[in-house]
PDB file of C-alpha atoms in Angstrom:
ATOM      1  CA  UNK A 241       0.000   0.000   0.000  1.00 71.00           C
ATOM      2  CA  UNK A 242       1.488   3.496  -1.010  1.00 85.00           C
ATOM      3  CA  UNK A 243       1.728   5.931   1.632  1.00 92.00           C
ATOM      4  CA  UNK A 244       1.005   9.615   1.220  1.00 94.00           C
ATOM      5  CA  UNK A 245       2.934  12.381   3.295  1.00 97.00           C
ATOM      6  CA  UNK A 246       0.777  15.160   4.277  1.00 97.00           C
ATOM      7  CA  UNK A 247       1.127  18.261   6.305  1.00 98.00           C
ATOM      8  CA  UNK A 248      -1.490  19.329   8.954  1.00 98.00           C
ATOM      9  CA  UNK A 249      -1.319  22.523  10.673  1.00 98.00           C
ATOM     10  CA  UNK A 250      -2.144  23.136  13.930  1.00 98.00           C
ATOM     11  CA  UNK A 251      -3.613  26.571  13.285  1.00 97.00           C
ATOM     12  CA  UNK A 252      -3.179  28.525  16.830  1.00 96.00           C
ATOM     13  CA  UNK A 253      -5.163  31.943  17.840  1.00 95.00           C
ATOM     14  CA  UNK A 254      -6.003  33.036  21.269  1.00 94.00           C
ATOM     15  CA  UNK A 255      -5.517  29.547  23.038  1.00 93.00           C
ATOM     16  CA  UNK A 256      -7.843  28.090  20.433  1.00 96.00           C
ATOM     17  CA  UNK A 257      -7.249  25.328  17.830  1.00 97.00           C
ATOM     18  CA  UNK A 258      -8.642  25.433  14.056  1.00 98.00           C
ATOM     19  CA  UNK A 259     -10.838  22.668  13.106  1.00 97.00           C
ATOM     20  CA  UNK A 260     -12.385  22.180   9.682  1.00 97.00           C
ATOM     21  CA  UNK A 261     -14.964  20.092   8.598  1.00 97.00           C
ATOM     22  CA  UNK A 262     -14.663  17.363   4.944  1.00 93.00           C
ATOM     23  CA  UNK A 263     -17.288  18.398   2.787  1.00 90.00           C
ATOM     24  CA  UNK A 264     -19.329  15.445   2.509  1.00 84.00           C
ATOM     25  CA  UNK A 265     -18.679  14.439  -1.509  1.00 83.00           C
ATOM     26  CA  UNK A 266     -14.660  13.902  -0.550  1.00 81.00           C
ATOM     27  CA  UNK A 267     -12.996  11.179   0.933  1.00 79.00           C
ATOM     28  CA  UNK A 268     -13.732  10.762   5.029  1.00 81.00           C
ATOM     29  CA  UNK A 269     -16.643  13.331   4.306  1.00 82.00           C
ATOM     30  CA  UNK A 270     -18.163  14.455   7.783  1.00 90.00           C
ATOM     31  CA  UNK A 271     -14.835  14.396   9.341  1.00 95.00           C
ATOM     32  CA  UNK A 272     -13.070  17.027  11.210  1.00 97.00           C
ATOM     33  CA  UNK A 273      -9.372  17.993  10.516  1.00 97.00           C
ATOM     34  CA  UNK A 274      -6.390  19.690  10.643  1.00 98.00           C
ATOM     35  CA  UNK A 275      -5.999  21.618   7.336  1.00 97.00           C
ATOM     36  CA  UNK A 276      -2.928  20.981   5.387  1.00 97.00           C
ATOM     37  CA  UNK A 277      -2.712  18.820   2.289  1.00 96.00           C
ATOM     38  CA  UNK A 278      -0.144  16.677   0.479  1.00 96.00           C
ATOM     39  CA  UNK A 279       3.406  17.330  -0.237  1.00 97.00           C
ATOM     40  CA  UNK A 280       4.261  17.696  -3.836  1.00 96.00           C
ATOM     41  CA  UNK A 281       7.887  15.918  -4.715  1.00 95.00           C
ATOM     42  CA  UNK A 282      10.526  18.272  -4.006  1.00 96.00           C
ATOM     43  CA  UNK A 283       9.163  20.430  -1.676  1.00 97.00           C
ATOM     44  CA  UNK A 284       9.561  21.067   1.935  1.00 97.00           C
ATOM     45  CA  UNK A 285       6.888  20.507   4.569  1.00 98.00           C
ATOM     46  CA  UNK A 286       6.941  24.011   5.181  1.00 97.00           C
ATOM     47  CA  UNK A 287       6.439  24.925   1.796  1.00 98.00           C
ATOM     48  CA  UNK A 288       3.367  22.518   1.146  1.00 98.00           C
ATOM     49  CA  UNK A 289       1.814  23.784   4.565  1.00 97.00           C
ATOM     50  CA  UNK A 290       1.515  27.462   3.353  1.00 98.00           C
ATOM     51  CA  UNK A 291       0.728  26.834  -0.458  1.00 98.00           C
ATOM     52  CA  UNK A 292      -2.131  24.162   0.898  1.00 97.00           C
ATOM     53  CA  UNK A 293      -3.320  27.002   3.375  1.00 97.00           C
ATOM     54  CA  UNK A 294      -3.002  29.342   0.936  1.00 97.00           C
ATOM     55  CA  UNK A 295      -5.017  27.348  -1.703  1.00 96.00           C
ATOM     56  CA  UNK A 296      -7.430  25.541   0.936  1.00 94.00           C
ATOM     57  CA  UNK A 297      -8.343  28.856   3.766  1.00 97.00           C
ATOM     58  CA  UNK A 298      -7.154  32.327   1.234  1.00 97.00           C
ATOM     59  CA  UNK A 299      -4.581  32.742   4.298  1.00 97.00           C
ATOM     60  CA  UNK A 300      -0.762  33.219   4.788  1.00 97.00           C
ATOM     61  CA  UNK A 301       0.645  31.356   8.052  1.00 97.00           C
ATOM     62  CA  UNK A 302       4.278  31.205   9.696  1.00 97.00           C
ATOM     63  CA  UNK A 303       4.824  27.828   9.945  1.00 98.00           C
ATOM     64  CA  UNK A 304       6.396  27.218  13.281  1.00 98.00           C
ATOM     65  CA  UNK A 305       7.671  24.140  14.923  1.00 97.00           C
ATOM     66  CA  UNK A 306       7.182  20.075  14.459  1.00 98.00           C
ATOM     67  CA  UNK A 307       4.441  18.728  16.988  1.00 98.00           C
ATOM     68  CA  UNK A 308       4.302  15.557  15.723  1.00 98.00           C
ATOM     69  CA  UNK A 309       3.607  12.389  13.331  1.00 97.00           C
ATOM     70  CA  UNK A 310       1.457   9.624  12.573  1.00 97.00           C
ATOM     71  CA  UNK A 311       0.597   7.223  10.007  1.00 96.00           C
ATOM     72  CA  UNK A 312      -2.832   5.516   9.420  1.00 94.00           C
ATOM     73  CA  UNK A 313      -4.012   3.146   7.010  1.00 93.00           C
ATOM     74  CA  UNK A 314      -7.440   4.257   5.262  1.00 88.00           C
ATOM     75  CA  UNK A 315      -9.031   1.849   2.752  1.00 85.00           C
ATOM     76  CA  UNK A 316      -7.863   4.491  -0.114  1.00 83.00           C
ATOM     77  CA  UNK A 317      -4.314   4.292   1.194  1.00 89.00           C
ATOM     78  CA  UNK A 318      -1.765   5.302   4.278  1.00 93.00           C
ATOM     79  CA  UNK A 319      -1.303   8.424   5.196  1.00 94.00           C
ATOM     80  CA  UNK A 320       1.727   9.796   7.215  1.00 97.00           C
ATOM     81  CA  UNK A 321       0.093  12.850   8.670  1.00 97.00           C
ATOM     82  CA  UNK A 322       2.841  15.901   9.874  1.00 98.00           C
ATOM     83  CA  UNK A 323       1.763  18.580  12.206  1.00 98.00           C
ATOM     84  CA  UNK A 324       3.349  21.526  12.646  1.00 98.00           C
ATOM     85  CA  UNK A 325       2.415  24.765  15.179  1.00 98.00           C
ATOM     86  CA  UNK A 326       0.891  27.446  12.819  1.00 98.00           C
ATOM     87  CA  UNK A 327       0.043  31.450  13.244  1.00 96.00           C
ATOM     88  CA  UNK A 328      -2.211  33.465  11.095  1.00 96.00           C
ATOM     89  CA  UNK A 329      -0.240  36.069   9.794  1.00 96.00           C
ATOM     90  CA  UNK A 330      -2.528  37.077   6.720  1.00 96.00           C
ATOM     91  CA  UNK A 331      -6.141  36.813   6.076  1.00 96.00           C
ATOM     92  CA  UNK A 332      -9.207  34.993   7.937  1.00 95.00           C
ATOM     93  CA  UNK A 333     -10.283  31.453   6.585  1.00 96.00           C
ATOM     94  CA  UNK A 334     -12.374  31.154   3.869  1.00 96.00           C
ATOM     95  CA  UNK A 335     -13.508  27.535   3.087  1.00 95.00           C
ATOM     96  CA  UNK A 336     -13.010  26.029   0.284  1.00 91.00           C
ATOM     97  CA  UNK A 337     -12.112  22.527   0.879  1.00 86.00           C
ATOM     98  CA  UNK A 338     -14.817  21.937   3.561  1.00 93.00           C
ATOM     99  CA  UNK A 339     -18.000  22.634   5.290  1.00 95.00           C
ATOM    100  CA  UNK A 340     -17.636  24.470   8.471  1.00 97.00           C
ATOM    101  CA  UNK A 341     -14.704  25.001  10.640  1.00 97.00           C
ATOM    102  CA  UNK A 342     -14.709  25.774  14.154  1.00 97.00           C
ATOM    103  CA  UNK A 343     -12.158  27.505  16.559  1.00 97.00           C
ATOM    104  CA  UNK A 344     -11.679  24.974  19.795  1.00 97.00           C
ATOM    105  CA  UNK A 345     -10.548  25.250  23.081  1.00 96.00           C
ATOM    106  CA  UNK A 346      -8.631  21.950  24.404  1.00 94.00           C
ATOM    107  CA  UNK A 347     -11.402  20.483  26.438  1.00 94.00           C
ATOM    108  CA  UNK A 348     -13.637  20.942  23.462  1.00 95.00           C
ATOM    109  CA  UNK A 349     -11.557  19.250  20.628  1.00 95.00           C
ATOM    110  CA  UNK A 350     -13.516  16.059  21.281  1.00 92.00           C
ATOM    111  CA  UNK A 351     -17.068  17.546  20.350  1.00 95.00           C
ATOM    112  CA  UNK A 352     -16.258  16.980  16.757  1.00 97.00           C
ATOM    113  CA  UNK A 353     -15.297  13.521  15.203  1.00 96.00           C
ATOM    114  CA  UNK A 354     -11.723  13.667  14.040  1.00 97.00           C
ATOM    115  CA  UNK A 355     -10.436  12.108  10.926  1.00 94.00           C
ATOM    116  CA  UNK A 356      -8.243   8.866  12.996  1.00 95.00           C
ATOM    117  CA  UNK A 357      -4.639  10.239  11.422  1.00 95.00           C
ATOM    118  CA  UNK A 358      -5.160  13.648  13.349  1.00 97.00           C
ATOM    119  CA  UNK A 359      -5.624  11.967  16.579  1.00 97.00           C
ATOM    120  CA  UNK A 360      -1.970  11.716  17.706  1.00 97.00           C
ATOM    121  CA  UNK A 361      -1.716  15.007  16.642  1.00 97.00           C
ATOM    122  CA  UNK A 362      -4.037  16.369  18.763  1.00 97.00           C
ATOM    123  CA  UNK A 363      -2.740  14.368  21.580  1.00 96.00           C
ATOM    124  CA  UNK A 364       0.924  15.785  21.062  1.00 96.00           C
ATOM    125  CA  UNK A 365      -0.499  19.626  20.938  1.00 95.00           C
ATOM    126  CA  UNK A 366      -2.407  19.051  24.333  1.00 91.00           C
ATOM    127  CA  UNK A 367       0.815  17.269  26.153  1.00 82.00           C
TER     128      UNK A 367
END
């Protein structure tokens, strides 16, 4: 089974944590996430975090440090999910990608149902 690195940021403001919803015609549709997207050969994760924000949200981030990694197996294919602290410096987010988004506290990140590759993620950004 191929597996597909993508980047995930963990899109910080005021304590909060940005959460976006899978419009329900793409894969794992009803979802919640971490926006980010795949990394195109050659370029950094850094790189593919702010084009895919920039593409995905209409904002510009500073992409900040590593948080962590994780791999899951979903009956398209693996994905090796890599999260990285983010900070709005441009823009508010516009959806494009998905159908709502929601800024959440820690004790509230478990009123949505997260895609299972953001998980550890989430974990790591709460230790």
């Amino acid at each position: 089974m191929k597996t597909v690195r993508v980047v995930a940021a963990l899109l910080e403001r005021d304590g909060l944590l940005f959460a976006a919803r899978r419009s329900p015609e793409r894969r794992e549709g009803g979802l919640w996430e971490l926006p980010g997207g795949k990394v195109e050969p050659g370029e950094s994760d850094e790189a593919a975090l702010r084009r895919e924000l920039r593409e995905e949200l209409s904002v510009e981030v500073e992409v900040g440090a590593f948080v962590a990694e994780s791999t899951h197996a979903y009956a398209h294919g693996a994905v090796t999910l890599v999260g990285y602290r983010c900070r709005l410096v441009a823009g508010e987010p516009v959806l494009r990608d998905h159908d709502a988004a929601r800024w959440l506290a820690a004790g509230a990140l478990h009123d949505v149902t997260w895609a299972p590759a953001d998980l550890p993620l989430l974990a790591a950004w709460q230790a």
